[in-house]
Amino acid sequence: MAGTTVVDDGLVEQAFGAAVGRLGVEPGTAAYEEQLAYVRATMGESKISVFRHLFAGDEAAAQRANTEFEAAYGRLVAAGHCAPVPGAREAVERLRAEGRAVVLTTGFSRVTQNAILVALGWTELADLSLCPADAGGRGRPYPDMVLTALVRTGAADAVDRIAVAGDTSYDMLSGRRAGASVVAGVLTGAHDEQALRASGATHVLASVADLPGLLARAEAAS
């Protein structure tokens, strides 16, 4: 969601800084910069998985960092630092009006995802929303959330009828691993066109607002 349908505007990095700061990792230090680089490289991954890597061997620290991250992100959302990508809502509405099922997925926890959906008034926008816990605990780059979306909605009879859109390399990897025929990178978030294509993007769009048109063209050509 963040970077794809929701403007991120650095909120993930701000929440990360607040979280690790509570564990003694101070901005400006080499340790902080190293951890921040990893966070940027793994945008889209389950946040608890990221913190488990950063605090390898210390599950208590990883859990605490994740809790602090969720709290910090929630405060930013509550303070109004949360907005939709222009045209995102309209794109979802058009896709559903055309008879397609739409599932919003995230690497955030359910608590954080719900906070975003409520803040934007999106609780009824899509057919379904999923976080890693809803798919057995594994987030991106695993294909689990994409496949769970297929199973839960029953909207298609084969994996090649799935389209995945996202702003990160991990979104692209999860889509390709799930067997989606359309894996569209968008340029409103974390990673650039080169990174998206290197991770398997079949298309690169300026925005998720362009997704309905892409799918309409793909359907007309099939």
C-alpha positions as semicolon CSV with decimal commas, in nm:
position;residue;x (nm);y (nm);z (nm)
1;M;0,000;0,000;0,000
2;A;0,258;0,260;0,106
3;G;0,416;0,393;-0,212
4;T;0,163;0,222;-0,439
5;T;-0,186;0,335;-0,337
6;V;-0,081;0,548;-0,040
7;V;0,170;0,834;-0,050
8;D;0,460;0,729;0,171
9;D;0,643;1,064;0,192
10;G;0,914;0,912;0,410
11;L;0,679;0,783;0,679
12;V;0,833;0,436;0,685
13;E;1,178;0,583;0,741
14;Q;1,050;0,821;1,008
15;A;0,879;0,538;1,194
16;F;1,189;0,323;1,158
17;G;1,406;0,596;1,307
18;A;1,173;0,632;1,602
19;A;1,164;0,256;1,655
20;V;1,536;0,182;1,652
21;G;1,607;0,500;1,844
22;R;1,413;0,354;2,134
23;L;1,654;0,059;2,120
24;G;1,962;0,281;2,130
25;V;2,046;0,303;1,759
26;E;2,095;0,675;1,704
27;P;2,058;0,864;1,376
28;G;2,391;0,966;1,226
29;T;2,576;0,662;1,353
30;A;2,722;0,398;1,123
31;A;2,489;0,135;1,271
32;Y;2,185;0,351;1,197
33;E;2,289;0,420;0,837
34;E;2,356;0,050;0,779
35;Q;2,015;-0,046;0,915
36;L;1,840;0,229;0,718
37;A;2,005;0,107;0,396
38;Y;1,866;-0,241;0,464
39;V;1,518;-0,099;0,530
40;R;1,528;0,086;0,198
41;A;1,648;-0,220;0,009
42;T;1,373;-0,440;0,156
43;M;1,077;-0,205;0,124
44;G;0,764;-0,416;0,088
45;E;0,886;-0,696;0,314
46;S;0,708;-0,785;0,636
47;K;0,833;-0,537;0,893
48;I;0,885;-0,799;1,166
49;S;1,103;-0,992;0,920
50;V;1,308;-0,678;0,862
51;F;1,357;-0,623;1,234
52;R;1,447;-0,989;1,287
53;H;1,727;-0,943;1,037
54;L;1,844;-0,617;1,193
55;F;1,844;-0,763;1,544
56;A;1,949;-1,114;1,447
57;G;1,949;-1,353;1,738
58;D;1,754;-1,118;1,965
59;E;1,384;-1,191;1,915
60;A;1,284;-0,969;2,206
61;A;1,460;-0,670;2,049
62;A;1,303;-0,743;1,709
63;Q;0,956;-0,763;1,862
64;R;1,008;-0,444;2,058
65;A;1,135;-0,260;1,749
66;N;0,835;-0,380;1,552
67;T;0,596;-0,264;1,825
68;E;0,769;0,075;1,839
69;F;0,751;0,100;1,460
70;E;0,378;0,030;1,456
71;A;0,318;0,287;1,730
72;A;0,525;0,553;1,554
73;Y;0,360;0,490;1,218
74;G;0,019;0,499;1,382
75;R;0,096;0,837;1,538
76;L;0,200;0,976;1,200
77;V;-0,120;0,848;1,039
78;A;-0,332;0,988;1,323
79;A;-0,159;1,325;1,282
80;G;-0,280;1,341;0,924
81;H;0,038;1,234;0,746
82;C;-0,148;0,987;0,527
83;A;-0,289;1,050;0,181
84;P;-0,385;0,844;-0,121
85;V;-0,177;0,839;-0,435
86;P;-0,370;1,064;-0,678
87;G;-0,612;0,851;-0,875
88;A;-0,565;0,540;-0,661
89;R;-0,917;0,532;-0,522
90;E;-1,065;0,593;-0,865
91;A;-0,851;0,313;-1,010
92;V;-0,978;0,063;-0,752
93;E;-1,336;0,174;-0,809
94;R;-1,299;0,137;-1,186
95;L;-1,142;-0,208;-1,156
96;R;-1,425;-0,330;-0,935
97;A;-1,688;-0,172;-1,161
98;E;-1,537;-0,372;-1,447
99;G;-1,592;-0,691;-1,247
100;R;-1,237;-0,740;-1,121
101;A;-1,159;-0,824;-0,759
102;V;-0,914;-0,590;-0,586
103;V;-0,705;-0,686;-0,283
104;L;-0,486;-0,438;-0,095
105;T;-0,175;-0,604;0,051
106;T;0,094;-0,470;0,280
107;G;0,408;-0,562;0,470
108;F;0,269;-0,377;0,772
109;S;0,085;-0,547;1,057
110;R;-0,294;-0,566;1,063
111;V;-0,305;-0,288;1,323
112;T;-0,109;-0,050;1,100
113;Q;-0,295;-0,150;0,785
114;N;-0,630;-0,090;0,953
115;A;-0,514;0,251;1,076
116;I;-0,433;0,351;0,718
117;L;-0,762;0,217;0,581
118;V;-0,962;0,402;0,846
119;A;-0,768;0,726;0,800
120;L;-0,837;0,723;0,426
121;G;-1,196;0,603;0,453
122;W;-1,101;0,292;0,259
123;T;-1,238;0,018;0,483
124;E;-1,493;-0,079;0,215
125;L;-1,294;0,028;-0,092
126;A;-1,145;-0,308;-0,195
127;D;-1,280;-0,661;-0,189
128;L;-1,022;-0,761;0,070
129;S;-0,710;-0,639;0,251
130;L;-0,426;-0,868;0,354
131;C;-0,117;-0,843;0,572
132;P;0,148;-1,115;0,618
133;A;-0,030;-1,263;0,921
134;D;-0,338;-1,326;0,703
135;A;-0,127;-1,542;0,471
136;G;0,043;-1,763;0,728
137;G;0,304;-1,512;0,841
138;R;0,525;-1,485;0,534
139;G;0,522;-1,151;0,358
140;R;0,696;-1,046;0,040
141;P;0,902;-1,153;-0,152
142;Y;0,717;-1,481;-0,093
143;P;0,408;-1,533;-0,311
144;D;0,183;-1,615;-0,015
145;M;-0,026;-1,296;0,000
146;V;-0,089;-1,299;-0,375
147;L;-0,199;-1,663;-0,366
148;T;-0,407;-1,603;-0,053
149;A;-0,583;-1,321;-0,238
150;L;-0,668;-1,563;-0,519
151;V;-0,796;-1,831;-0,282
152;R;-0,989;-1,594;-0,056
153;T;-1,164;-1,404;-0,337
154;G;-1,211;-1,696;-0,577
155;A;-1,203;-1,430;-0,846
156;A;-0,997;-1,620;-1,102
157;D;-0,958;-1,978;-1,216
158;A;-0,581;-1,966;-1,272
159;V;-0,279;-1,778;-1,143
160;D;-0,214;-1,627;-1,485
161;R;-0,537;-1,430;-1,441
162;I;-0,376;-1,235;-1,155
163;A;-0,229;-0,888;-1,188
164;V;0,008;-0,754;-0,923
165;A;0,103;-0,388;-0,887
166;G;0,357;-0,244;-0,646
167;D;0,637;0,005;-0,597
168;T;0,912;-0,227;-0,471
169;S;1,138;-0,500;-0,602
170;Y;0,982;-0,739;-0,350
171;D;0,636;-0,669;-0,496
172;M;0,770;-0,772;-0,835
173;L;0,933;-1,087;-0,699
174;S;0,620;-1,195;-0,514
175;G;0,407;-1,141;-0,823
176;R;0,637;-1,340;-1,049
177;R;0,670;-1,621;-0,796
178;A;0,291;-1,640;-0,771
179;G;0,259;-1,682;-1,148
180;A;0,082;-1,352;-1,221
181;S;0,079;-1,264;-1,591
182;V;0,088;-0,890;-1,521
183;V;0,341;-0,768;-1,266
184;A;0,335;-0,391;-1,287
185;G;0,583;-0,169;-1,111
186;V;0,476;0,185;-1,025
187;L;0,708;0,483;-0,991
188;T;0,537;0,654;-0,697
189;G;0,729;0,475;-0,425
190;A;1,051;0,314;-0,314
191;H;1,225;0,176;-0,623
192;D;1,305;0,304;-0,971
193;E;1,232;0,149;-1,311
194;Q;1,567;-0,027;-1,331
195;A;1,520;-0,199;-0,995
196;L;1,161;-0,294;-1,074
197;R;1,248;-0,446;-1,411
198;A;1,548;-0,627;-1,265
199;S;1,311;-0,796;-1,022
200;G;1,071;-0,910;-1,292
201;A;0,828;-0,629;-1,370
202;T;0,639;-0,701;-1,691
203;H;0,532;-0,336;-1,710
204;V;0,633;-0,012;-1,540
205;L;0,368;0,257;-1,489
206;A;0,388;0,615;-1,371
207;S;0,116;0,540;-1,116
208;V;-0,136;0,280;-1,008
209;A;-0,391;0,514;-1,164
210;D;-0,271;0,372;-1,498
211;L;-0,341;0,011;-1,401
212;P;-0,703;-0,012;-1,523
213;G;-0,598;0,104;-1,869
214;L;-0,314;-0,147;-1,881
215;L;-0,544;-0,435;-1,787
216;A;-0,807;-0,324;-2,038
217;R;-0,547;-0,323;-2,315
218;A;-0,408;-0,660;-2,206
219;E;-0,757;-0,811;-2,204
220;A;-0,839;-0,668;-2,547
221;A;-0,520;-0,814;-2,689
222;S;-0,574;-1,163;-2,544
